[in-house]
Amino acid sequence: LSIAIDTNLLRHDWYGLKVCDKLTTLAKGLQPAYLRIGGTAADFLTFDNNGSNQKLSHGDEGFFDDPAMEENLDSEMNFTISKTDLDKVHEIASKGGWDVVFDLNVLKRSKNGSWDPTNPLEIMHYVREKGYNFAWQLGNEPNHLSKFGRNMTAPQLGKDFSKLREILHNDPSLGTIIVGPDANALEDQTAKDYLKEFLESGGDVVNAVTWHHYYVNGRTAKIEDFYKATILDGLVAQLKEVSDIVVSTTPPNTKPWIGETSSAYGGGARGLSDRYVAGFMWLDKLGLSARLNEDIVIRQTLFGGRYALLDSDMNPNPDYWLSVLYKRLVGTEVLEVDKGLESGRVLRVYAHCTNHYLSHYSPGAITVMAMNIDPSKEATFCLTEGLQGLKVDQYLLTPSNGEPTSQFVSLNGKVLKLVDDKTLPSLEPKQITSDRISIPPLAMGFFVVPQANATACMDTYVKH
């Protein structure tokens, strides 16, 4: 689980986001992670090494919207960033214990149509000069640049990535990691063809293959979309198809990443993407992605948009607390759940080895993630295969006011909020038994079996 800040935030002078104790505390709650700086605006960005900033004002007007949904973009989207912006990116990441993935402008073109790395190299040289450690992306959603009046073929993009790899090969002090191509809308065959064609020409130069996923359009989404089985199940086919494409076109051990994702595109759905109900899409995506071979899932966004983990006052939205619990309790080793990929599931269950590095649990413990998407009926399940009768630590998440559109979430009945700007609350479980685990209608939770002594979980490790 990793985090994004949209480049559009930099375009608007960060919308007033300040690096402070509160932000640092909240960021540390999600470590370790990557911080991805990218998005539509990345392909309109110029670095001004002399320090002048051509920014838009940071009123509230654009805070919640994705600039890619606007009309008549192109030249009026061009903007500059300065050293101060790169310093701020590094400061946020370093204080949170995160690593940076920075998206470079692929629309910097030379007269012959190839990528011109002159200005991106200034960013890379400054990052090296300061001793920062960034990984790199090149471009954002290149298969849809036509809406900006640009065309980027997959073979050309492959050549551009090869040029970036050559730069890093010749000077490893500029970085070693490249991820891409950040293709989107992979439910469409043309997008899948684009990704495959890119990887056939540039798959050997990327360390990971990135793609984007959103379930619904934020401007038309309805509350029931957030817990509808058919919508949640739609991710399965895309995960399988991306995995197959990556395996067939890249060197062994190259992994796919969901490089940008949330519930609804266009900045999120008003009154939904930042509420309790959004957690069903988020938890299900994390469970499915791990089960189906994704290495990293990058959440759009930390701050900015209706789908952010933090609101405009830097207070945590419900998905923030869900993410913290996931970080603490869920390890990297995925366990098989009977009928865990069956279509139409109302009770959706995933299992991992427990993360014993970030929790007090010992190796051998397992963590079950479960959600009940039935709006009216309780769901129950039991643990088998030698887990019968064992004690279970329950971390049940419910909406604080009983409504799925609640802005606040409760853990085992207690509303979650910061103790103060420097202190996260203690996330205490409730002890139950494994014989009958109940989940109320439209609720979700994590269930840890400390004494599972699962062989597969005796020697696991944690990574980004």
XYZ file of C-alpha atoms in Angstrom:
464
model
C 0.000 0.000 0.000
C 1.484 3.295 -1.127
C 0.328 6.885 -1.515
C 0.100 9.526 -4.242
C 0.126 13.299 -4.291
C -1.158 14.585 -7.618
C 1.204 16.872 -9.539
C -1.799 19.190 -9.847
C -1.237 20.046 -6.188
C 2.161 21.516 -7.099
C 0.549 23.397 -9.977
C -1.701 25.124 -7.431
C 1.070 25.936 -4.947
C 0.201 22.805 -2.928
C -3.258 24.192 -2.037
C -1.677 25.454 1.151
C -0.477 22.032 2.334
C 2.080 22.618 5.084
C 4.663 20.195 6.430
C 3.822 20.152 10.132
C 3.636 17.784 13.099
C 0.134 16.650 12.154
C 1.091 15.744 8.584
C 4.233 13.975 9.784
C 2.271 11.931 12.335
C -0.307 10.897 9.748
C 2.359 10.046 7.166
C 4.322 7.895 9.615
C 1.164 5.872 10.215
C 1.410 4.615 6.629
C 5.104 3.742 6.486
C 6.804 2.081 4.705
C 5.442 3.283 1.371
C 6.201 4.964 -1.897
C 5.036 8.544 -2.416
C 4.141 8.936 -6.073
C 4.161 12.483 -7.447
C 2.310 12.225 -10.744
C -0.884 12.693 -12.670
C -2.195 14.629 -15.641
C -0.292 17.797 -14.725
C 3.053 15.941 -14.812
C 3.044 16.232 -18.606
C 2.722 20.020 -18.424
C 5.448 20.578 -15.836
C 8.697 22.490 -16.375
C 11.419 22.746 -13.755
C 12.801 26.264 -13.300
C 16.189 25.928 -11.672
C 16.318 29.690 -11.102
C 13.392 29.549 -8.762
C 10.519 31.415 -10.417
C 7.173 29.720 -9.862
C 4.375 30.124 -12.386
C 1.542 28.767 -10.274
C -2.193 29.134 -10.144
C -3.830 30.515 -7.030
C -4.885 27.903 -4.515
C -8.542 28.709 -3.982
C -10.931 25.825 -3.376
C -12.249 25.707 -6.941
C -9.925 23.024 -8.311
C -9.083 21.278 -5.048
C -11.591 18.478 -5.507
C -11.399 17.965 -9.271
C -9.101 16.116 -11.630
C -7.737 18.530 -14.257
C -8.057 15.799 -16.882
C -11.846 16.222 -16.640
C -11.621 19.893 -17.654
C -11.979 21.131 -21.211
C -9.626 23.292 -23.304
C -6.502 22.285 -21.449
C -3.128 21.998 -23.230
C -1.146 25.250 -23.157
C -3.034 26.826 -20.284
C -2.025 23.890 -18.103
C 1.698 24.552 -18.504
C 3.341 25.548 -15.246
C 6.697 25.551 -13.503
C 8.021 24.106 -10.293
C 11.143 25.135 -8.412
C 13.729 23.656 -6.096
C 11.398 24.480 -3.216
C 8.784 22.079 -4.585
C 11.292 19.234 -4.885
C 12.542 19.976 -1.374
C 8.985 19.781 -0.081
C 8.376 16.453 -1.825
C 11.500 15.069 -0.182
C 10.612 16.519 3.224
C 7.129 14.995 3.260
C 8.487 11.624 2.182
C 11.484 11.537 4.499
C 9.473 12.548 7.562
C 6.899 9.875 6.755
C 9.474 7.159 6.102
C 8.475 6.974 2.422
C 10.419 6.712 -0.845
C 9.585 8.976 -3.795
C 8.452 8.023 -7.299
C 8.476 11.179 -9.455
C 6.672 11.444 -12.794
C 8.696 13.266 -15.483
C 7.159 15.173 -18.412
C 7.017 12.929 -21.484
C 5.643 15.759 -23.658
C 9.023 17.493 -23.709
C 9.767 16.673 -27.356
C 12.663 17.392 -29.691
C 12.201 18.466 -33.323
C 12.421 14.864 -34.532
C 9.565 13.857 -32.234
C 11.608 11.949 -29.647
C 11.590 12.724 -25.941
C 13.812 15.676 -25.000
C 15.291 14.958 -21.554
C 16.959 18.372 -21.143
C 14.541 19.823 -18.589
C 13.772 16.524 -16.803
C 17.529 16.084 -16.387
C 17.621 19.346 -14.446
C 15.202 17.777 -11.961
C 17.328 14.647 -11.762
C 20.546 16.596 -11.287
C 19.020 18.679 -8.495
C 17.711 15.562 -6.748
C 21.198 14.049 -6.919
C 22.841 17.270 -5.743
C 20.642 17.296 -2.633
C 21.247 13.622 -1.898
C 17.604 12.676 -2.398
C 16.691 9.229 -3.693
C 13.892 9.305 -6.277
C 12.568 6.595 -8.566
C 11.251 7.796 -11.919
C 8.178 7.589 -14.115
C 7.829 9.080 -17.601
C 4.426 10.424 -18.538
C 0.901 9.814 -17.303
C -1.809 7.803 -19.066
C -0.009 8.030 -22.428
C -2.702 6.049 -24.218
C -5.122 8.942 -23.605
C -2.928 11.940 -24.465
C -5.056 12.512 -27.573
C -7.536 14.446 -25.429
C -4.799 17.071 -25.096
C -4.212 17.137 -28.823
C -1.115 14.947 -28.522
C -0.429 11.467 -29.806
C 1.977 9.051 -28.173
C 2.349 5.673 -29.853
C 3.389 2.715 -27.739
C 6.596 2.023 -29.745
C 7.629 5.697 -29.453
C 6.993 5.610 -25.713
C 9.116 2.464 -25.506
C 11.980 4.341 -27.178
C 11.540 7.246 -24.749
C 11.738 4.905 -21.758
C 14.827 3.295 -23.285
C 16.423 6.735 -23.500
C 15.673 7.333 -19.808
C 17.144 3.933 -18.933
C 20.266 4.754 -20.946
C 20.670 7.993 -18.974
C 20.474 6.109 -15.664
C 22.740 3.340 -16.933
C 25.400 5.886 -17.855
C 25.026 7.717 -14.532
C 23.498 5.534 -11.781
C 23.858 8.411 -9.309
C 20.724 9.852 -10.952
C 18.711 6.824 -9.837
C 18.206 3.199 -10.737
C 14.449 2.572 -10.694
C 12.047 3.301 -13.566
C 8.371 2.305 -13.468
C 5.771 2.774 -16.182
C 3.936 3.306 -18.471
C 0.924 4.291 -16.289
C -1.632 3.210 -18.872
C -5.278 3.604 -17.941
C -8.756 2.308 -18.805
C -7.563 -1.279 -19.182
C -11.132 -2.494 -19.392
C -10.837 -1.460 -23.063
C -9.080 -3.754 -25.527
C -7.276 -0.814 -27.160
C -5.706 0.054 -23.798
C -4.603 -3.546 -23.235
C -3.114 -3.598 -26.732
C -1.280 -0.338 -25.996
C 0.205 -1.733 -22.788
C 1.300 -4.931 -24.507
C 2.818 -3.038 -27.441
C 4.727 -0.752 -25.074
C 6.095 -3.684 -23.101
C 7.173 -5.469 -26.265
C 9.406 -2.484 -27.043
C 10.216 -1.183 -23.554
C 9.368 -3.943 -21.106
C 13.002 -4.732 -20.436
C 13.793 -1.205 -19.195
C 11.135 -0.840 -16.477
C 11.530 -2.247 -12.981
C 7.760 -2.507 -12.587
C 4.755 -2.176 -14.897
C 2.277 0.490 -13.794
C -1.371 0.945 -14.713
C -4.304 2.902 -13.332
C -7.693 1.770 -12.088
C -10.922 3.458 -11.057
C -14.271 1.727 -10.650
C -16.708 4.482 -11.620
C -17.114 8.063 -12.850
C -17.126 10.402 -9.858
C -19.723 12.670 -11.459
C -22.336 9.942 -11.911
C -21.542 7.430 -9.126
C -24.301 6.324 -6.759
C -23.868 5.113 -3.199
C -24.826 1.530 -4.069
C -22.027 1.408 -6.656
C -19.526 1.391 -3.807
C -20.696 -1.988 -2.511
C -22.171 -3.603 -5.621
C -20.618 -7.037 -6.212
C -20.647 -6.750 -10.013
C -18.647 -3.511 -9.874
C -16.162 -4.890 -7.352
C -15.801 -8.107 -9.350
C -14.965 -6.119 -12.476
C -11.433 -5.597 -11.180
C -10.670 -9.334 -11.252
C -10.532 -9.653 -15.038
C -8.273 -6.608 -15.346
C -5.878 -7.917 -12.702
C -5.631 -11.276 -14.449
C -5.188 -9.731 -17.896
C -2.480 -7.319 -16.743
C -0.644 -10.140 -14.990
C -0.758 -12.257 -18.151
C 0.525 -9.367 -20.295
C 3.386 -8.658 -17.890
C 4.426 -12.311 -17.685
C 4.419 -12.677 -21.476
C 6.312 -9.475 -22.346
C 8.789 -8.673 -19.557
C 11.807 -10.331 -17.930
C 11.136 -12.774 -15.066
C 10.244 -11.222 -11.703
C 8.956 -7.977 -13.248
C 5.831 -7.152 -11.238
C 2.738 -5.091 -12.025
C 1.806 -2.123 -9.861
C -1.500 -0.310 -9.758
C 0.307 3.015 -10.039
C -2.710 5.250 -9.386
C -6.077 4.203 -8.054
C -9.118 5.165 -6.051
C -12.869 4.658 -6.114
C -14.054 7.145 -8.744
C -12.162 9.040 -11.424
C -12.501 12.785 -11.939
C -11.410 13.602 -8.395
C -13.840 11.257 -6.676
C -17.587 11.263 -5.990
C -19.011 14.086 -3.884
C -20.124 12.909 -0.444
C -19.057 9.312 -1.149
C -15.355 8.879 -1.987
C -14.267 10.419 1.324
C -16.844 8.599 3.446
C -17.076 5.249 5.194
C -18.737 3.591 2.193
C -15.614 4.107 0.051
C -13.815 1.567 2.217
C -15.535 -1.347 0.489
C -13.863 -0.533 -2.810
C -10.531 0.171 -1.120
C -10.336 -2.951 1.048
C -11.603 -5.206 -1.735
C -9.044 -3.749 -4.151
C -6.214 -4.362 -1.690
C -7.347 -7.938 -1.125
C -7.828 -8.781 -4.799
C -4.618 -7.061 -5.897
C -2.471 -9.019 -3.475
C -4.224 -12.264 -4.392
C -3.706 -11.655 -8.127
C -0.039 -10.704 -8.255
C 0.082 -6.899 -7.893
C 3.207 -5.862 -6.010
C 2.233 -2.285 -5.114
C -1.076 -0.398 -4.999
C -0.737 3.405 -4.955
C -3.705 5.246 -3.480
C -4.845 8.479 -5.095
C -4.401 10.685 -3.012
C -2.999 11.742 0.321
C -4.382 15.273 0.033
C -6.529 16.895 -2.636
C -9.640 15.583 -4.335
C -12.792 14.014 -2.930
C -11.013 10.661 -2.684
C -8.133 11.842 -0.485
C -7.108 10.089 2.707
C -7.012 13.490 4.442
C -9.562 16.289 4.174
C -8.741 19.920 3.387
C -7.907 20.528 7.068
C -5.642 17.460 7.149
C -8.068 15.456 9.246
C -8.174 11.722 8.430
C -11.028 10.404 6.320
C -12.264 6.833 6.994
C -10.002 5.258 4.351
C -6.976 6.648 6.187
C -7.753 4.514 9.239
C -8.477 1.504 7.045
C -5.052 2.009 5.450
C -3.293 2.286 8.815
C -4.846 -0.964 10.013
C -3.896 -2.641 6.745
C -0.297 -1.485 7.129
C -0.046 -2.710 10.710
C -1.843 -6.015 10.422
C -1.402 -7.327 6.872
C 1.856 -8.950 5.787
C 3.095 -9.666 2.277
C 2.452 -13.423 2.227
C -0.970 -14.129 0.703
C -2.979 -17.136 1.886
C -5.647 -18.899 -0.135
C -9.283 -18.505 0.859
C -11.821 -21.083 -0.316
C -14.036 -19.519 -3.021
C -12.126 -16.277 -2.455
C -12.472 -15.187 -6.085
C -16.022 -16.383 -6.685
C -18.221 -13.861 -8.529
C -21.101 -12.197 -6.718
C -19.706 -12.724 -3.215
C -21.554 -10.732 -0.565
C -19.124 -11.834 2.134
C -15.703 -10.998 0.693
C -12.764 -12.551 2.544
C -8.985 -12.362 2.061
C -6.186 -13.746 4.214
C -2.503 -12.935 4.737
C 0.224 -13.687 7.176
C 0.130 -11.034 9.871
C 2.661 -8.227 9.631
C 4.682 -9.032 12.733
C 7.150 -6.223 12.009
C 4.643 -3.406 12.480
C 2.423 -5.078 15.067
C 2.899 -6.841 18.387
C 1.978 -10.217 16.868
C 4.470 -13.071 16.547
C 5.391 -14.989 13.376
C 2.788 -17.633 12.580
C -0.191 -15.329 13.126
C -2.655 -14.812 10.286
C -4.845 -11.817 9.403
C -8.233 -12.225 7.747
C -9.792 -9.222 5.992
C -13.545 -9.502 5.597
C -16.373 -7.279 4.440
C -20.120 -7.719 4.276
C -21.602 -5.807 1.336
C -25.195 -6.812 2.086
C -27.037 -3.627 3.164
C -29.580 -5.447 5.338
C -28.281 -8.829 6.551
C -25.538 -9.843 8.952
C -22.848 -12.156 7.556
C -21.085 -14.880 9.520
C -18.135 -17.133 8.865
C -15.910 -19.506 10.775
C -12.246 -20.406 10.517
C -11.335 -24.008 9.715
C -8.177 -26.026 8.954
C -7.024 -26.270 12.550
C -8.064 -22.744 13.525
C -11.280 -23.800 15.258
C -11.689 -22.575 18.797
C -8.720 -20.210 18.727
C -8.919 -16.687 20.077
C -9.311 -13.963 17.453
C -8.482 -10.270 17.764
C -11.285 -8.373 16.054
C -10.757 -4.948 14.474
C -14.298 -4.194 13.283
C -14.858 -0.954 11.367
C -18.341 0.564 11.294
C -19.692 4.030 10.410
C -19.759 6.167 13.529
C -23.312 7.434 13.009
C -24.611 4.173 11.570
C -24.856 5.611 8.054
C -22.535 4.487 5.230
C -21.998 8.145 4.281
C -20.477 8.885 7.691
C -17.329 11.013 7.653
C -16.106 9.155 10.722
C -15.342 5.517 11.381
C -15.437 3.542 14.622
C -13.129 0.705 15.614
C -15.028 -1.817 17.743
C -17.486 0.961 18.568
C -14.954 3.700 19.372
C -14.641 6.688 17.020
C -11.153 6.969 15.538
C -9.440 10.344 15.692
C -6.008 11.740 16.476
C -5.171 12.079 20.162
C -3.212 15.220 19.261
C -1.051 16.392 16.356
C 1.770 14.077 17.403
C -0.186 10.996 18.469
C -2.269 8.400 16.656
C -4.858 6.589 18.789
C -4.111 3.117 20.068
C -5.934 0.688 17.802
C -7.161 -1.892 20.287
C -8.840 -5.153 19.239
C -11.766 -6.933 20.818
C -11.168 -10.596 21.592
C -13.629 -13.107 20.130
C -13.440 -16.779 19.118
C -12.945 -18.220 15.647
C -16.026 -20.438 15.778
C -18.475 -17.773 14.608
C -17.333 -14.386 13.348
C -20.166 -11.946 12.654
C -20.057 -8.861 10.469
C -23.007 -6.438 10.523
C -24.610 -5.218 7.282
C -22.275 -2.938 5.304
C -19.339 -3.393 7.657
C -15.760 -4.574 7.350
C -12.879 -5.598 9.540
C -9.581 -7.320 10.190
C -9.445 -10.504 12.245
C -6.075 -11.652 13.588
C -5.476 -15.197 14.832
C -2.374 -14.783 17.027
C -1.932 -18.507 17.784
C -2.540 -19.804 14.262
C 1.053 -21.080 14.014
C 0.694 -21.103 10.231
C 3.788 -22.676 8.683
C 3.719 -20.267 5.739
C 3.836 -17.355 8.179
C 6.786 -18.410 10.298
C 9.414 -16.603 8.236
C 7.837 -13.738 6.324
C 9.174 -10.302 5.585
C 7.674 -6.905 4.903
C 8.405 -4.621 1.953
C 6.957 -1.499 0.388
